[in-house]
PDB file of C-alpha atoms in Angstrom:
ATOM      1  CA  MET A1353    -118.807  45.775 107.869  1.00  0.00           C
ATOM      2  CA  ASN A1354    -115.322  44.624 106.929  1.00  0.00           C
ATOM      3  CA  ASN A1355    -115.566  43.997 103.182  1.00  0.00           C
ATOM      4  CA  THR A1356    -112.258  44.482 101.331  1.00  0.00           C
ATOM      5  CA  ASP A1357    -113.649  43.593  97.902  1.00  0.00           C
ATOM      6  CA  PRO A1358    -113.359  46.475  95.432  1.00  0.00           C
ATOM      7  CA  VAL A1359    -116.850  45.714  94.157  1.00  0.00           C
ATOM      8  CA  ALA A1360    -119.384  43.464  95.816  1.00  0.00           C
ATOM      9  CA  GLY A1361    -119.301  39.966  94.341  1.00  0.00           C
ATOM     10  CA  TYR A1362    -115.784  40.269  92.822  1.00  0.00           C
ATOM     11  CA  GLN A1363    -112.559  39.038  94.351  1.00  0.00           C
ATOM     12  CA  ALA A1364    -109.499  41.216  94.657  1.00  0.00           C
ATOM     13  CA  TYR A1365    -106.549  40.318  92.417  1.00  0.00           C
ATOM     14  CA  ASP A1366    -104.292  39.328  95.295  1.00  0.00           C
ATOM     15  CA  GLN A1367    -106.694  36.664  96.573  1.00  0.00           C
ATOM     16  CA  PRO A1368    -106.357  33.112  95.247  1.00  0.00           C
ATOM     17  CA  GLN A1369    -109.041  32.076  92.812  1.00  0.00           C
ATOM     18  CA  PRO A1370    -111.070  29.016  93.846  1.00  0.00           C
ATOM     19  CA  GLN A1371    -110.400  25.919  91.716  1.00  0.00           C
ATOM     20  CA  PRO A1372    -113.066  23.335  90.994  1.00  0.00           C
ATOM     21  CA  PRO A1373    -112.301  19.868  92.366  1.00  0.00           C
ATOM     22  CA  GLY A1374    -110.054  17.841  90.086  1.00  0.00           C
ATOM     23  CA  HIS A1375    -108.686  20.927  88.356  1.00  0.00           C
ATOM     24  CA  GLY A1376    -105.438  22.519  89.190  1.00  0.00           C
ATOM     25  CA  ARG A1377    -101.828  22.845  88.385  1.00  0.00           C
ATOM     26  CA  PRO A1378    -100.904  19.202  87.613  1.00  0.00           C
ATOM     27  CA  GLY A1379    -103.520  18.916  84.871  1.00  0.00           C
ATOM     28  CA  ARG A1380    -102.531  22.206  83.323  1.00  0.00           C
ATOM     29  CA  ASP A1381     -98.831  21.288  83.402  1.00  0.00           C
ATOM     30  CA  GLN A1382     -99.576  17.929  81.807  1.00  0.00           C
ATOM     31  CA  ALA A1383    -101.616  19.538  79.019  1.00  0.00           C
ATOM     32  CA  THR A1384     -98.862  22.070  78.376  1.00  0.00           C
ATOM     33  CA  SER A1385     -96.271  19.307  78.319  1.00  0.00           C
ATOM     34  CA  ARG A1386     -98.328  17.365  75.787  1.00  0.00           C
ATOM     35  CA  ARG A1387     -98.694  20.445  73.572  1.00  0.00           C
ATOM     36  CA  ILE A1388     -94.953  21.045  73.655  1.00  0.00           C
ATOM     37  CA  ALA A1389     -94.310  17.367  72.894  1.00  0.00           C
ATOM     38  CA  LEU A1390     -96.667  17.553  69.922  1.00  0.00           C
ATOM     39  CA  SER A1391     -94.882  20.682  68.679  1.00  0.00           C
ATOM     40  CA  VAL A1392     -91.462  19.039  68.985  1.00  0.00           C
ATOM     41  CA  CYS A1393     -92.751  15.954  67.157  1.00  0.00           C
ATOM     42  CA  THR A1394     -94.252  18.070  64.397  1.00  0.00           C
ATOM     43  CA  ILE A1395     -91.063  20.078  63.885  1.00  0.00           C
ATOM     44  CA  ALA A1396     -88.982  16.886  63.710  1.00  0.00           C
ATOM     45  CA  ASP A1397     -91.431  15.336  61.245  1.00  0.00           C
ATOM     46  CA  VAL A1398     -91.446  18.407  59.005  1.00  0.00           C
ATOM     47  CA  ALA A1399     -87.639  18.555  59.005  1.00  0.00           C
ATOM     48  CA  ALA A1400     -87.386  14.856  58.129  1.00  0.00           C
ATOM     49  CA  GLY A1401     -90.109  15.345  55.522  1.00  0.00           C
ATOM     50  CA  PHE A1402     -88.134  18.045  53.699  1.00  0.00           C
ATOM     51  CA  LEU A1403     -85.030  15.853  53.728  1.00  0.00           C
ATOM     52  CA  GLY A1404     -86.934  12.811  52.501  1.00  0.00           C
ATOM     53  CA  LEU A1405     -88.705  14.839  49.827  1.00  0.00           C
ATOM     54  CA  TRP A1406     -85.382  16.146  48.537  1.00  0.00           C
ATOM     55  CA  ILE A1407     -84.016  12.585  48.349  1.00  0.00           C
ATOM     56  CA  VAL A1408     -87.053  11.491  46.318  1.00  0.00           C
ATOM     57  CA  LEU A1409     -86.888  14.546  44.027  1.00  0.00           C
ATOM     58  CA  TYR A1410     -83.183  13.981  43.434  1.00  0.00           C
ATOM     59  CA  LEU A1411     -83.556  10.284  42.714  1.00  0.00           C
ATOM     60  CA  LEU A1412     -86.431  10.989  40.312  1.00  0.00           C
ATOM     61  CA  ASP A1413     -84.254  13.587  38.546  1.00  0.00           C
ATOM     62  CA  ALA A1414     -86.607  16.510  39.205  1.00  0.00           C
ATOM     63  CA  ASN A1415     -86.124  19.768  37.303  1.00  0.00           C
ATOM     64  CA  GLN A1416     -83.548  21.726  39.341  1.00  0.00           C
ATOM     65  CA  GLY A1417     -84.806  25.008  37.867  1.00  0.00           C
ATOM     66  CA  ASN A1418     -88.321  24.575  39.272  1.00  0.00           C
ATOM     67  CA  PRO A1419     -88.995  26.989  42.187  1.00  0.00           C
ATOM     68  CA  PHE A1420     -90.558  24.257  44.336  1.00  0.00           C
ATOM     69  CA  VAL A1421     -87.600  21.931  43.794  1.00  0.00           C
ATOM     70  CA  GLU A1422     -85.200  24.804  44.523  1.00  0.00           C
ATOM     71  CA  PHE A1423     -87.073  25.574  47.767  1.00  0.00           C
ATOM     72  CA  VAL A1424     -87.035  21.946  48.915  1.00  0.00           C
ATOM     73  CA  HIS A1425     -83.336  21.645  48.019  1.00  0.00           C
ATOM     74  CA  GLY A1426     -82.521  24.848  49.907  1.00  0.00           C
ATOM     75  CA  MET A1427     -84.396  23.684  53.008  1.00  0.00           C
ATOM     76  CA  ALA A1428     -82.753  20.258  52.829  1.00  0.00           C
ATOM     77  CA  ASP A1429     -79.309  21.856  52.492  1.00  0.00           C
ATOM     78  CA  TRP A1430     -79.986  24.102  55.476  1.00  0.00           C
ATOM     79  CA  LEU A1431     -81.331  21.264  57.636  1.00  0.00           C
ATOM     80  CA  SER A1432     -78.478  18.922  56.782  1.00  0.00           C
ATOM     81  CA  GLY A1433     -75.667  21.453  56.654  1.00  0.00           C
ATOM     82  CA  TRP A1434     -73.980  19.879  59.665  1.00  0.00           C
ATOM     83  CA  ALA A1435     -73.950  16.457  57.977  1.00  0.00           C
ATOM     84  CA  GLN A1436     -72.905  17.369  54.454  1.00  0.00           C
ATOM     85  CA  ASP A1437     -70.166  15.227  52.971  1.00  0.00           C
ATOM     86  CA  ILE A1438     -69.994  12.798  55.864  1.00  0.00           C
ATOM     87  CA  PHE A1439     -70.225  10.121  53.213  1.00  0.00           C
ATOM     88  CA  THR A1440     -68.211  10.547  50.027  1.00  0.00           C
ATOM     89  CA  MET A1441     -69.356   7.854  47.634  1.00  0.00           C
ATOM     90  CA  ASP A1442     -68.640   7.510  43.958  1.00  0.00           C
ATOM     91  CA  THR A1443     -72.309   6.928  43.258  1.00  0.00           C
ATOM     92  CA  GLU A1444     -74.036  10.317  43.464  1.00  0.00           C
ATOM     93  CA  GLY A1445     -77.471   8.881  44.281  1.00  0.00           C
ATOM     94  CA  LEU A1446     -76.131   6.870  47.213  1.00  0.00           C
ATOM     95  CA  ARG A1447     -74.221   9.914  48.472  1.00  0.00           C
ATOM     96  CA  VAL A1448     -77.416  12.011  48.465  1.00  0.00           C
ATOM     97  CA  VAL A1449     -79.424   9.276  50.203  1.00  0.00           C
ATOM     98  CA  LEU A1450     -76.824   8.889  52.959  1.00  0.00           C
ATOM     99  CA  ASN A1451     -75.959  12.571  53.457  1.00  0.00           C
ATOM    100  CA  TYR A1452     -79.602  13.668  53.622  1.00  0.00           C
ATOM    101  CA  GLY A1453     -81.065  10.468  55.061  1.00  0.00           C
ATOM    102  CA  LEU A1454     -78.837  10.396  58.137  1.00  0.00           C
ATOM    103  CA  PRO A1455     -79.972  13.843  59.360  1.00  0.00           C
ATOM    104  CA  ALA A1456     -83.607  12.876  58.685  1.00  0.00           C
ATOM    105  CA  VAL A1457     -83.279   9.782  60.856  1.00  0.00           C
ATOM    106  CA  ILE A1458     -81.458  11.735  63.576  1.00  0.00           C
ATOM    107  CA  TYR A1459     -84.131  14.460  63.602  1.00  0.00           C
ATOM    108  CA  LEU A1460     -86.839  11.813  63.942  1.00  0.00           C
ATOM    109  CA  LEU A1461     -85.056   9.932  66.716  1.00  0.00           C
ATOM    110  CA  ILE A1462     -84.197  13.027  68.742  1.00  0.00           C
ATOM    111  CA  GLY A1463     -87.539  14.767  68.167  1.00  0.00           C
ATOM    112  CA  HIS A1464     -89.660  11.764  69.044  1.00  0.00           C
ATOM    113  CA  GLY A1465     -87.382  10.902  71.968  1.00  0.00           C
ATOM    114  CA  ILE A1466     -87.797  14.371  73.440  1.00  0.00           C
ATOM    115  CA  ALA A1467     -91.556  14.194  72.867  1.00  0.00           C
ATOM    116  CA  ALA A1468     -91.781  10.816  74.614  1.00  0.00           C
ATOM    117  CA  ARG A1469     -89.809  12.178  77.543  1.00  0.00           C
ATOM    118  CA  LEU A1470     -92.119  15.218  77.777  1.00  0.00           C
ATOM    119  CA  ASN A1471     -95.208  13.014  77.669  1.00  0.00           C
ATOM    120  CA  ARG A1472     -93.901  10.936  80.579  1.00  0.00           C
ATOM    121  CA  ALA A1473     -93.303  14.010  82.727  1.00  0.00           C
TER     122      ALA A1473
END
């Protein structure tokens, strides 16, 4: 009797676990890649959403003292900090649209591009 199982009917930890046909590493990697792609897409969409929402609130002359407006403005400033004052226009509304709109478009392009690349892998 040469049984190395710690308990009858159970496999030891160092032995490979049997995989059902059609299941294995490639499917798991593909599912993980799709989840990561969805996460990247969602983050890019949320970032662009905050920037777009701030543009709309600014153009509609929202109350700057409102906590929600302050939060959206703070998030938009943080997300577009690298692009502030790229455009210096005399018209304030156009300046806001360009300085916050450009980062929104870049986040969408990069985020969805990365997600497409992950989905192809």
